[in-house]
Short mmCIF file of C-alpha atoms and ligand atoms in Angstrom, two decimals:
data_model
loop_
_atom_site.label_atom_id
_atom_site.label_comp_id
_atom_site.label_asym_id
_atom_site.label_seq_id
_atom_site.Cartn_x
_atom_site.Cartn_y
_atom_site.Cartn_z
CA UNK A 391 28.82 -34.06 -14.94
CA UNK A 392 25.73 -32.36 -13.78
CA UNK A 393 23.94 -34.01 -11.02
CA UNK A 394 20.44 -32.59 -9.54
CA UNK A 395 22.56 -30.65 -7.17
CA UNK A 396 25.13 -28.45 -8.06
CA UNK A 397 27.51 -28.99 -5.63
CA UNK A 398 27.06 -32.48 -5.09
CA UNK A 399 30.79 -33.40 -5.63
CA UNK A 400 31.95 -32.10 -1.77
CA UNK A 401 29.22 -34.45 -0.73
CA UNK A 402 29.58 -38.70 0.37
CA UNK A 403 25.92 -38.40 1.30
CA UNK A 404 22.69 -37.46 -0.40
CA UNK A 405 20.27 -34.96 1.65
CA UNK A 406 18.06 -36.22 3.73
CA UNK A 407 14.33 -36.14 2.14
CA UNK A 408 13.40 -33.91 5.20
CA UNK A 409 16.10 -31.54 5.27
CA UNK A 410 15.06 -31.18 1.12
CA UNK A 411 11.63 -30.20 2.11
CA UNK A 412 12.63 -27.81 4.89
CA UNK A 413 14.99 -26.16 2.46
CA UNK A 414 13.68 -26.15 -0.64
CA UNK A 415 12.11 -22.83 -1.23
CA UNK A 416 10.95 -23.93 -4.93
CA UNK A 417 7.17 -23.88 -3.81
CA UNK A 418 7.38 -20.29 -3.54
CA UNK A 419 9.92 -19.12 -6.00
CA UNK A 420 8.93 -20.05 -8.71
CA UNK A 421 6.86 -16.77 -8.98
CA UNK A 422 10.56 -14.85 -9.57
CA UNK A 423 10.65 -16.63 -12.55
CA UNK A 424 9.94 -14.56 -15.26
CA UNK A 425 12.75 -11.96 -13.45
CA UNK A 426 15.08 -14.76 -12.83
CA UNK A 427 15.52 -15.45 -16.47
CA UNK A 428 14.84 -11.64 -17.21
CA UNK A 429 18.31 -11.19 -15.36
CA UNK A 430 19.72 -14.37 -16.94
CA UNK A 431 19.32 -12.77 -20.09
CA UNK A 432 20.82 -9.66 -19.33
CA UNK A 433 24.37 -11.15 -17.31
CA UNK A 434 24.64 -13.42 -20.37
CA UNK A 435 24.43 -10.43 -22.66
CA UNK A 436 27.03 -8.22 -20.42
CA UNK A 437 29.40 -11.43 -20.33
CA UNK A 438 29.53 -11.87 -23.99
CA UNK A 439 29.79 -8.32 -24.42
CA UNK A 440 32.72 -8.35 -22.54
CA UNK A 441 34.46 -11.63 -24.07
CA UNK A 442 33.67 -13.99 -21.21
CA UNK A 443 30.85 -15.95 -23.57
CA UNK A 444 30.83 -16.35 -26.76
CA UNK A 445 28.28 -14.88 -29.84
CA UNK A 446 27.22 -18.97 -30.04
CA UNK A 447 27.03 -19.23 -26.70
CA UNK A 448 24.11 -16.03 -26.15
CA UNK A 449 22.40 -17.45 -28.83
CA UNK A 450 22.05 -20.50 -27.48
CA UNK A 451 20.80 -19.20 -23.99
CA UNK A 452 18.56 -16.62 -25.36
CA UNK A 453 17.40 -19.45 -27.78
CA UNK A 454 16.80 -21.97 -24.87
CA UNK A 455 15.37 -18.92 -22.48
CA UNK A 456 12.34 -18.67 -25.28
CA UNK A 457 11.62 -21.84 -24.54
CA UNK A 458 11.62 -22.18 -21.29
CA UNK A 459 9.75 -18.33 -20.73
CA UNK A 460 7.03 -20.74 -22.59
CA UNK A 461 6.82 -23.81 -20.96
CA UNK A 462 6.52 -21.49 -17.98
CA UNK A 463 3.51 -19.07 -19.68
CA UNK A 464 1.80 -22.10 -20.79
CA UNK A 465 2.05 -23.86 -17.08
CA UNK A 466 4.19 -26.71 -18.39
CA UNK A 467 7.36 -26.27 -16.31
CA UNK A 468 7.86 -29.29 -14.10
CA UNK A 469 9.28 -27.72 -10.71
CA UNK A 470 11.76 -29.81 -9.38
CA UNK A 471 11.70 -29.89 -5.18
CA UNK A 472 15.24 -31.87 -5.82
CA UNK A 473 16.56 -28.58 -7.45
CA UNK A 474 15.91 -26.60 -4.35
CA UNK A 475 14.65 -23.56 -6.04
CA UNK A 476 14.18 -21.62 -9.12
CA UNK A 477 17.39 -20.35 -10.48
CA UNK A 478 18.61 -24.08 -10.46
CA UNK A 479 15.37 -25.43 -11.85
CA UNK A 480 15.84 -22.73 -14.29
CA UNK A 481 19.64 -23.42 -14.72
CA UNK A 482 19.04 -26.92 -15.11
CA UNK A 483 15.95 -26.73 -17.39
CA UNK A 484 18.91 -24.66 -20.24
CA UNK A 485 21.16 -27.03 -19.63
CA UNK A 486 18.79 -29.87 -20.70
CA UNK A 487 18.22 -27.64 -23.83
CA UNK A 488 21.37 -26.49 -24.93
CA UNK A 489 23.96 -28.34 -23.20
CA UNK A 490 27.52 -26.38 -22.52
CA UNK A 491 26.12 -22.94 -22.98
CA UNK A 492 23.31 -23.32 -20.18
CA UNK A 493 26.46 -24.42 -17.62
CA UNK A 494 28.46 -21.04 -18.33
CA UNK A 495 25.58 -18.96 -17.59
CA UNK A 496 26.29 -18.99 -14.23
CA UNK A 497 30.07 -17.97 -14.75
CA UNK A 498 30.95 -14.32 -12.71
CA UNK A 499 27.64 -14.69 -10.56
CA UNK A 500 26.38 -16.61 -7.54
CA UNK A 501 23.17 -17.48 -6.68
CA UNK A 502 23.69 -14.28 -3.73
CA UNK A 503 23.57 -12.04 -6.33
CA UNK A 504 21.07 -13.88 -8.61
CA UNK A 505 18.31 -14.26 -5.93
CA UNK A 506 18.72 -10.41 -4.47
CA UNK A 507 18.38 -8.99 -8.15
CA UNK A 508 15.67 -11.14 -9.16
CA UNK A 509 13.41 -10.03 -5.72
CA UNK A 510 14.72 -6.69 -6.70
CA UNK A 511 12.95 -6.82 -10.16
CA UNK A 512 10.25 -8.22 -9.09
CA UNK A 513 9.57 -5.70 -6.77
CA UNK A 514 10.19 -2.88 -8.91
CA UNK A 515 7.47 -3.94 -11.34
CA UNK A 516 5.14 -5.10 -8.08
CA UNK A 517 5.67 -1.47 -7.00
CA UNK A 518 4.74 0.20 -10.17
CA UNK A 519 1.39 -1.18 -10.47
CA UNK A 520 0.48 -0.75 -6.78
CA UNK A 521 2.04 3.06 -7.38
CA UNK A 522 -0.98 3.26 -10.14
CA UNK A 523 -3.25 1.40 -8.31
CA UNK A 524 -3.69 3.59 -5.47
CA UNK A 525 -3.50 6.87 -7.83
CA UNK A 526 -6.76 5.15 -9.17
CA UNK A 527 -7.75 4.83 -5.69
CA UNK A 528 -7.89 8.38 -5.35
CA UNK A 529 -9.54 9.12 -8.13
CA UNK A 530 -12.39 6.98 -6.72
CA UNK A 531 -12.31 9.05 -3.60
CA UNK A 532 -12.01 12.37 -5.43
CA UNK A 533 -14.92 11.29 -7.56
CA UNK A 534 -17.36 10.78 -4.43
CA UNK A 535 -16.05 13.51 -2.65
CA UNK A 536 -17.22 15.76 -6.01
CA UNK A 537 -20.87 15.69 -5.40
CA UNK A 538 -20.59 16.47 -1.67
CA UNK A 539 -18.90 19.30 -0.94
CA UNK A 540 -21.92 20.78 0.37
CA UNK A 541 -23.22 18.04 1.75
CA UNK A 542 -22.22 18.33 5.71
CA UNK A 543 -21.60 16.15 8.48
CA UNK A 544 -20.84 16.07 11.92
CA UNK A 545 -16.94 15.79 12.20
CA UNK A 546 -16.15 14.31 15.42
CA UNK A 547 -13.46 14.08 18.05
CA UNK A 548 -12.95 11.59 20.43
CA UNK A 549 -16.29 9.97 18.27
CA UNK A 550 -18.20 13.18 19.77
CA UNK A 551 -19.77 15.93 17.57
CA UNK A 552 -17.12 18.33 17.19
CA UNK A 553 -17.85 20.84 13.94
CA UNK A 554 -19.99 20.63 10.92
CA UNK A 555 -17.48 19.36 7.68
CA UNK A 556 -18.62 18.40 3.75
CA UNK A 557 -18.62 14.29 3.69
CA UNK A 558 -16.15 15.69 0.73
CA UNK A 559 -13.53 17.74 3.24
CA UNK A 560 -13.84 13.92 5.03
CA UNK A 561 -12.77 12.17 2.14
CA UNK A 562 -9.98 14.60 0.65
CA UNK A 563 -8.67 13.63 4.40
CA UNK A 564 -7.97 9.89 2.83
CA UNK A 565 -6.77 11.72 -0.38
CA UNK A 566 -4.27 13.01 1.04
CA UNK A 567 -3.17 9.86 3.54
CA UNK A 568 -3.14 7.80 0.18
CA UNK A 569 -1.10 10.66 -1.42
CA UNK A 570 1.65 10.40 1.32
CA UNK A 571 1.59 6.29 0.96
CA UNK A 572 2.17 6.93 -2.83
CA UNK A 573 5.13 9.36 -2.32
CA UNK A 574 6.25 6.53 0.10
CA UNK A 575 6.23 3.94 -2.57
CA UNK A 576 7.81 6.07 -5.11
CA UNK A 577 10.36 6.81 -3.04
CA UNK A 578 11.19 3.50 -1.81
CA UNK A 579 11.03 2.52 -5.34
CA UNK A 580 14.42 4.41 -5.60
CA UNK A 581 16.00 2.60 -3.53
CA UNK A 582 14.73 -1.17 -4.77
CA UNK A 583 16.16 0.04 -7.78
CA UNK A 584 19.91 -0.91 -7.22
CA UNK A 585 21.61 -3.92 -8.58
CA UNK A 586 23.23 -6.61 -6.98
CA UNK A 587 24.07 -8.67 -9.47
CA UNK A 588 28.30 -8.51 -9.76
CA UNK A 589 28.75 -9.12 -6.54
CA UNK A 590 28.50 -12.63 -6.81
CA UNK A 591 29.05 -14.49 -3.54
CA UNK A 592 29.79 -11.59 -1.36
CA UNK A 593 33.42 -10.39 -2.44
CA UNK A 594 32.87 -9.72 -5.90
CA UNK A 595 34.10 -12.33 -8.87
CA UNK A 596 37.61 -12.26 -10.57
CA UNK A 597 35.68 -12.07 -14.22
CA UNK A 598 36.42 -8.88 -16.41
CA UNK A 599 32.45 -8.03 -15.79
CA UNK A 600 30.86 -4.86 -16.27
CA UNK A 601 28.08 -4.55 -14.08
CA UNK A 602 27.21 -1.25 -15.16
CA UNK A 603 25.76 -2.24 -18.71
CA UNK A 604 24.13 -5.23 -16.96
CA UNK A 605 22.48 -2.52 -14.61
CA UNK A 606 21.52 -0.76 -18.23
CA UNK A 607 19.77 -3.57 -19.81
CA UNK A 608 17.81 -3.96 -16.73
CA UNK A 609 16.87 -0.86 -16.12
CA UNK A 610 18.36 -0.18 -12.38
CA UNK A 611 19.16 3.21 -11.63
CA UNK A 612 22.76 2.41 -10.17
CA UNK A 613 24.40 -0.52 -8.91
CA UNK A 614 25.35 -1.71 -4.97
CA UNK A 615 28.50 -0.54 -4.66
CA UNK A 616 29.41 -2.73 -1.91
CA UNK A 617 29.36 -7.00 -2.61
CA UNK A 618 29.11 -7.42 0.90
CA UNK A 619 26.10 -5.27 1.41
CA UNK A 620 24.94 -6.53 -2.00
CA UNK A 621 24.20 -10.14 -1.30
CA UNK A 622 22.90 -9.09 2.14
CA UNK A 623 21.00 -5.54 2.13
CA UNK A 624 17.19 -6.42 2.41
CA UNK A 625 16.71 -2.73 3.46
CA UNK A 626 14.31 -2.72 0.44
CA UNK A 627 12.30 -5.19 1.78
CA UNK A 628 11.48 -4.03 4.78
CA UNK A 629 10.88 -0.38 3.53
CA UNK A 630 8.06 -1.53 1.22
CA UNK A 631 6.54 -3.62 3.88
CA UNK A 632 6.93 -0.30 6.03
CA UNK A 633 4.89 1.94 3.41
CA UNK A 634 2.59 -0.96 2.98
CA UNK A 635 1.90 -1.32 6.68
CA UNK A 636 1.34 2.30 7.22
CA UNK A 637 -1.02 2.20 4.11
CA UNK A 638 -3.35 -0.54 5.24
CA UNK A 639 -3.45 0.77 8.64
CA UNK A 640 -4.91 4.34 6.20
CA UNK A 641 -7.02 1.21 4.83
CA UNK A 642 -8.32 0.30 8.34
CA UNK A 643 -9.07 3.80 9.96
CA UNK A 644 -11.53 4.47 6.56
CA UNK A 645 -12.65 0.65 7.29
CA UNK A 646 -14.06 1.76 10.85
CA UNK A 647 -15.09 4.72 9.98
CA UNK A 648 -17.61 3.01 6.61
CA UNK A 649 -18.24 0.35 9.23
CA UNK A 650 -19.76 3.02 11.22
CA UNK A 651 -20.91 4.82 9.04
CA UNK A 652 -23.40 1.91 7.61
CA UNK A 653 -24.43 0.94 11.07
CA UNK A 654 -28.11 1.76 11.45
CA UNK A 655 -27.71 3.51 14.44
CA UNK A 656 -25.48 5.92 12.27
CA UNK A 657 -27.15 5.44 8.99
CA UNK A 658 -24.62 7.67 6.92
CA UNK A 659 -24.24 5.46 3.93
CA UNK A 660 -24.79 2.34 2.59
CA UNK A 661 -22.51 0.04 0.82
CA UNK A 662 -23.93 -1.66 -2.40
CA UNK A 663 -25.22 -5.35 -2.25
CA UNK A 664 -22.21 -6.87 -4.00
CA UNK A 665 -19.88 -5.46 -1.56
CA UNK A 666 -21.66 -7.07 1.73
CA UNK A 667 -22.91 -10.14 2.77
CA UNK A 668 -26.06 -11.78 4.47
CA UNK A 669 -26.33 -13.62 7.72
CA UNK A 670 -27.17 -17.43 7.72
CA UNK A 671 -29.29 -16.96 10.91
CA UNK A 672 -30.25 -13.19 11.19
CA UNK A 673 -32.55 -12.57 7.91
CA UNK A 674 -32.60 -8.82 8.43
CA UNK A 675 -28.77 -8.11 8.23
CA UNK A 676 -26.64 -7.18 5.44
CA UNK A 677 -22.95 -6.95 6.42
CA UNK A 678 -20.15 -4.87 5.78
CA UNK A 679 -17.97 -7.60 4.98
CA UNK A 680 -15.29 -6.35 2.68
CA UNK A 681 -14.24 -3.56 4.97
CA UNK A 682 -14.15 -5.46 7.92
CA UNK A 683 -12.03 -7.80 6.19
CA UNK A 684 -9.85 -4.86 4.99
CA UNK A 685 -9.34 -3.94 8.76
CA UNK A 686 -8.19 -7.49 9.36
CA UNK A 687 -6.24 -7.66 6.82
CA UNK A 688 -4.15 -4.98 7.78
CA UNK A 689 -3.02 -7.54 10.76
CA UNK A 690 -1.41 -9.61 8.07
CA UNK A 691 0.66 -6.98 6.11
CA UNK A 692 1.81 -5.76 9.72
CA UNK A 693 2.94 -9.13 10.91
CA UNK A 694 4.82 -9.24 7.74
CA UNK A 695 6.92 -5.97 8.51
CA UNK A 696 7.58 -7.59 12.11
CA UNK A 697 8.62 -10.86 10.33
CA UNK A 698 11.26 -9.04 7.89
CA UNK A 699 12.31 -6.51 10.67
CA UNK A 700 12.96 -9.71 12.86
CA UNK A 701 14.56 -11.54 9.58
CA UNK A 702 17.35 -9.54 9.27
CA UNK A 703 17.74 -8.61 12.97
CA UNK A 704 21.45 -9.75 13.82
CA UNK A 705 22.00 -11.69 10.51
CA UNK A 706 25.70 -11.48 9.89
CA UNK A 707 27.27 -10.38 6.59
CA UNK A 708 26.95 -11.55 3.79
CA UNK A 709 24.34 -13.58 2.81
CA UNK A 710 22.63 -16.67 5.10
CA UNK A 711 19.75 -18.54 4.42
CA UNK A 712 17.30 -17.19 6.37
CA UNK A 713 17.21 -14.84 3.84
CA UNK A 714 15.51 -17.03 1.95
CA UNK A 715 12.24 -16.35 4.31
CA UNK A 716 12.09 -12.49 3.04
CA UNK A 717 9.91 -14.16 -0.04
CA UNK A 718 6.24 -15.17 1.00
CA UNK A 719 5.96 -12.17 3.60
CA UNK A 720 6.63 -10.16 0.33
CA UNK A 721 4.53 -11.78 -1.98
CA UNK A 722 1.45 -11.99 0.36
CA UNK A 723 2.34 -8.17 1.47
CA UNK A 724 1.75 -7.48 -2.24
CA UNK A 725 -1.09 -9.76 -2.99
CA UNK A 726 -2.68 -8.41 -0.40
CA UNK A 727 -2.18 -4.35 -1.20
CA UNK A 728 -3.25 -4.98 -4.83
CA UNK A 729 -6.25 -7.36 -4.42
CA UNK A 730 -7.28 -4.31 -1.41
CA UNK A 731 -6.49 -1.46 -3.57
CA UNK A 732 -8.55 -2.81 -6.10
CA UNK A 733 -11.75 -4.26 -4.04
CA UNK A 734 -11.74 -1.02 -2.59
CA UNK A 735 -11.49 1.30 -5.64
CA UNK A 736 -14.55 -0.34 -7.14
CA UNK A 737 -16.63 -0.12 -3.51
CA UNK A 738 -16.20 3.71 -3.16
CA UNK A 739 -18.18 4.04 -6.39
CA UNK A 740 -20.91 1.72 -4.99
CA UNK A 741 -21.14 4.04 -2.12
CA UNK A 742 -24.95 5.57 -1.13
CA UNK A 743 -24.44 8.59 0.69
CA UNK A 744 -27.64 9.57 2.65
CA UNK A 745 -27.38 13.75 3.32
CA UNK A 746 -30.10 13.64 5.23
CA UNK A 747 -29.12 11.40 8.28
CA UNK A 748 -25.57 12.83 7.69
CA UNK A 749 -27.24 16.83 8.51
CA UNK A 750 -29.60 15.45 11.25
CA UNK A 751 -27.18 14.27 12.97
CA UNK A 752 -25.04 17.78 12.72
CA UNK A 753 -28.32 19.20 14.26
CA UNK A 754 -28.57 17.00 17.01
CA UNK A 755 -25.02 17.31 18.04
CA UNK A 756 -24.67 21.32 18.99
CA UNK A 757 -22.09 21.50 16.10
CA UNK A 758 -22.19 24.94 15.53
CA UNK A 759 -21.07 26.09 19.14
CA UNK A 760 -17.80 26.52 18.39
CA UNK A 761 -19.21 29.49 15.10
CA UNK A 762 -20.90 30.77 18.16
CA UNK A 763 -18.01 31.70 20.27
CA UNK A 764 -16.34 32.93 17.53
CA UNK A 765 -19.10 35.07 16.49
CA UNK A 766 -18.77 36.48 20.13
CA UNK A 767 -15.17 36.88 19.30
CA UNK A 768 -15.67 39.13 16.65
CA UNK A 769 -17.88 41.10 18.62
CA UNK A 770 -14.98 41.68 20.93
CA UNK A 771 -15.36 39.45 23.88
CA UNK A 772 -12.36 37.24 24.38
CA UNK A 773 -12.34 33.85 23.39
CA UNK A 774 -12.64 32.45 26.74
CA UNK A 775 -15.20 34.22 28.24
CA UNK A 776 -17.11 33.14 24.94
CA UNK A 777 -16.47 29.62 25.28
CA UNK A 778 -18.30 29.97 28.77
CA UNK A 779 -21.12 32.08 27.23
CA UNK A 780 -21.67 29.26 24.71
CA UNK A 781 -21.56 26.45 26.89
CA UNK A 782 -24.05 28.04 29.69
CA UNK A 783 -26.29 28.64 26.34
CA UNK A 784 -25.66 24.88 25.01
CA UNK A 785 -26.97 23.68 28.40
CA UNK A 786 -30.25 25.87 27.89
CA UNK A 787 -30.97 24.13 24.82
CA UNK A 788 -30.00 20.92 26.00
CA UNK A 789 -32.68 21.26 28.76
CA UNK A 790 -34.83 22.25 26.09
CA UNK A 791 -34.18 19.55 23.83
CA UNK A 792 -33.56 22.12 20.83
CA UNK A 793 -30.79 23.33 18.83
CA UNK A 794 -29.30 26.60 19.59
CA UNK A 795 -30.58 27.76 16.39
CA UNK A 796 -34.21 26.96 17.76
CA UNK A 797 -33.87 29.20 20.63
CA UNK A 798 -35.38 32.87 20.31
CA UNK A 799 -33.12 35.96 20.01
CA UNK A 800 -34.29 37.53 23.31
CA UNK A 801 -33.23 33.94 24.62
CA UNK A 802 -30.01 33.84 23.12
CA UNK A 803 -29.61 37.40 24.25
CA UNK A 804 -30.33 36.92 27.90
CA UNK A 805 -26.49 34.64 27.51
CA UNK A 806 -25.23 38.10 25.38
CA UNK A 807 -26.55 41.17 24.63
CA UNK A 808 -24.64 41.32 21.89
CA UNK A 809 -25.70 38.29 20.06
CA UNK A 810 -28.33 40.03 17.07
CA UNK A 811 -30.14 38.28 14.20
CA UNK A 812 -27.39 37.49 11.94
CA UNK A 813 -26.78 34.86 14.33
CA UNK A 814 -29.24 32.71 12.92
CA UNK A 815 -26.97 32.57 9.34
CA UNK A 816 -23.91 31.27 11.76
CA UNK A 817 -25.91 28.81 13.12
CA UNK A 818 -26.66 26.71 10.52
CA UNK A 819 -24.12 24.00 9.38
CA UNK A 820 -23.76 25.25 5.65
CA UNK A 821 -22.98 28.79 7.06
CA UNK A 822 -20.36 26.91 9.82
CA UNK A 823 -18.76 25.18 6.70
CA UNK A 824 -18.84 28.59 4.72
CA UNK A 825 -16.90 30.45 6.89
CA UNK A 826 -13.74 27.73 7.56
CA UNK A 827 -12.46 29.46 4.24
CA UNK A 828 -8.32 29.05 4.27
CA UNK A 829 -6.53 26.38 2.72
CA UNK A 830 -7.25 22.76 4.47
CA UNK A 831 -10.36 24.30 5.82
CA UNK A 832 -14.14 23.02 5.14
CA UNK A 833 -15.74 25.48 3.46
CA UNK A 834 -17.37 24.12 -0.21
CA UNK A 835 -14.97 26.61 -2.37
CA UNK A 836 -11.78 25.57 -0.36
CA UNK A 837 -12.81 21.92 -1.26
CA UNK A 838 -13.25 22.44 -4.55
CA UNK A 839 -10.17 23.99 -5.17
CA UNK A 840 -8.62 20.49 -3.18
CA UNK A 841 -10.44 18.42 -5.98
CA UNK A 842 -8.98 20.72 -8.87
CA UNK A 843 -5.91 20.15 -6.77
CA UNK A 844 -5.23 16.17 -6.48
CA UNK A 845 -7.10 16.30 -10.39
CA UNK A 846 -4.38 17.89 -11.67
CA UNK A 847 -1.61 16.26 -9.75
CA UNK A 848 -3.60 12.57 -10.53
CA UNK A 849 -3.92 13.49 -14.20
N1 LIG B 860 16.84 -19.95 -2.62
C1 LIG B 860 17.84 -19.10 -2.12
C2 LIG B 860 17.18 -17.85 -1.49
O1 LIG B 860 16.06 -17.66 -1.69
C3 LIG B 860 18.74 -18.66 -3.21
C4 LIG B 860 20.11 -18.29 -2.76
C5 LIG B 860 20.81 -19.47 -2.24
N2 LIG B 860 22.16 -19.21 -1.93
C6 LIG B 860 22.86 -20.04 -1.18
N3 LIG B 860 24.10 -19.71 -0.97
N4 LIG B 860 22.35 -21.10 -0.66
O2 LIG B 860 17.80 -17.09 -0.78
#
């Protein structure tokens, strides 16, 4: 006999239609699909391999599989809520195909095992793209960044002028935050890349398996080596949404700072039309919609990390069913990191930089102070004297309402009489970036060799 649910027999009473909702996670699943059957495929291999099915039976399975991989590609698979979820709408769906062979499928494995592995490969192949995605990312950046590396800008602290830096030395900055969230996908990659499958409920099964060629055909790097930890370990999970929340808050600091950036009052780019939107009431405003949305969105991926982290928070062993809730805060954590990396790859290259307002306001903002007390430095006066001479001279031309590059020599010599003409090259904000020349500094050739750098490494 095999009724709608598999383990029907212990029961005198059918499930109430409200308990079927609340616990049916078929809605949702059915996405694992493809994997679920993926891993079907490859336990029904290993257990024939190893004498527990027969040649007929893999046939058959592999034979009914086809099938059903295209009533699913071609949107024809009727999901059943009264199957409670994919692997038994699967299960069930071979069964009604091929009869006996479709009911031994699920000999030596549990549904414990079944569901971890299937997230698992899901995941892994989630993980690759987004691991490519934000590599092209990069590239994006690393292709704005090469026509500005002598294009300067205020850099600021606490949002105040601080030093002149290229817009270019300000985007290798993201370069190298999206590096580190690619290492951090790669590595937790490594680590998603275990299988479960063997363990079956949570001790292990009593089936001559061998879950290391079953780990082969899939592709996993090793297998869990504990059945307990196996059907329970969601470590995985909450790693990737880890690396994905500390990525879209990366995705939410360069948000603000374009945000800003297009304000008028700042003026330092725009952001093409197709990227922005118009207000229904204010004719005269174009909005920076997609990176605002960005920034909000990062609320999303980091209320999914707090709903894993509290998941699993003092879930006994082995496996419960609130794992069963570790799905749509993954699948929307993903969504969400590829439909971003991608919106956002194709706005950098519909980015207008404007020099101009980007050096005026480097002018206006008494940048260069800090190449002035070094200068001083040099000269021999310690550093904090300098920083003293500097400031007294910064509050002359502030009173003035000029740079200090504006102010005469005999001026700037009445603060130091060792201050000479060659001043004047310090001053400026392309002599500033010129002389930051060390590894991680500003200066145009140190950029450059950044670029060359993350070129290489990117491919
Ligand atoms: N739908 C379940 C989940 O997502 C599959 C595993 C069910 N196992 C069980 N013992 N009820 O976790």
């Amino acid at each position: 006999m095999y009724d709608n649910k598999t383990w029907s027999g212990r029961f005198n009473e059918p499930m109430s239609e409200l308990v079927k909702k609340y616990t049916a996670s078929i809605d949702f699943d059915q996405r694992l699909a493809l994997c679920d059957i993926q891993g079907s495929l490859a336990h029904a291999q290993m257990l024939t391999e190893s004498g527990i099915l027969t040649e007929k039976d893999l046939t058959d399975i592999r034979q009914g599989m086809e099938e059903i991989i295209q009533l699913i590609n071609n949107n024809q698979m009727n999901w059943s809520i009264d199957l409670e979820d994919v692997h038994m709408n699967v299960e069930k769906m071979l069964t009604e195909k091929i009869g006996d062979a479709g009911k031994r499928l699920h000999t030596g494995r549990s549904r414990n095992d079944q569901v971890a592995t299937d997230i698992r490969l899901w995941l892994r192949e989630e993980t690759d793209i987004i691991i490519q995605l934000i590599a092209d990312f990069q590239v994006a950046l690393l292709t704005l960044a090469e026509n500005h590396t002598d294009t300067v800008m205020p850099g600021f602290t606490h949002l105040q002028v601080a030093q002149p830096v290229s817009f270019a030395h300000h985007l290798l900055a993201y370069v190298e935050m999206f590096g580190r969230d690619r290492e951090r996908f790669i590595d937790a990659r490594a680590r998603i890349n275990r299988m479960p499958l063997g363990a079956a409920a949570l001790a292990g099964t009593t089936y001559p398996i061998c879950r290391e060629r079953t780990a082969e055909l899939l592709q996993f790097d090793d297998v869990c080596q504990n059945s307990l930890d196996a059907v329970s370990d969601r470590d995985f999970a909450m790693e990737f949404t880890a690396a994905a929340s500390i990525m879209m808050i990366h995705f939410s600091r360069l948000s603000e700072e374009l945000i800003l950036w297009m304000s008028p009052r700042v003026g330092f780019i725009d952001i093409a039309d197709r990227f922005c939107t118009g207000s229904s009431i204010m004719p005269q405003k174009k909005n920076p919609d997609v990176p605002e949305l960005v920034r909000g969105k990062s609320g999303r991926v980091i209320g999914h990390l707090m709903g894993l982290l509290t998941l699993m928070k003092s879930q006994p062993l082995a496996y419960n069913k609130d794992n069963q809730e570790d799905k749509e805060p993954l699948f929307d954590t993903v969504d969400t990191l590829i439909n971003t990396l991608r919106i956002y790859t194709e706005m950098m290259a519909g980015i207008k930089v404007k020099p101009e307002n980007m050096k005026s306001a480097v002018l206006q903002g008494y940048a260069t102070a800090t190449d002035l007390a070094d200068y001083l430095v040099k000269k021999g006066i310690p550093f904090r004297d300098s920083h003293e001479i500097v400031a007294r001279a910064v509050r002359h031309a502030e009173e003035k309402s000029c740079g200090l590059e504006d102010l005469e020599l005999s001026v700037l010599q009445s603060f130091n009489s060792l201050i000479e003409q060659d001043v004047y090259e310090i001053l400026t904000p392309e002599g500033s970036l010129k002389a930051r020349n060390h590894i991680g500094g500003t200066a145009p050739e140190q950029v450059l060799r950044q670029i060359m750098r993350w070129r290489k490494i990117l491919g």
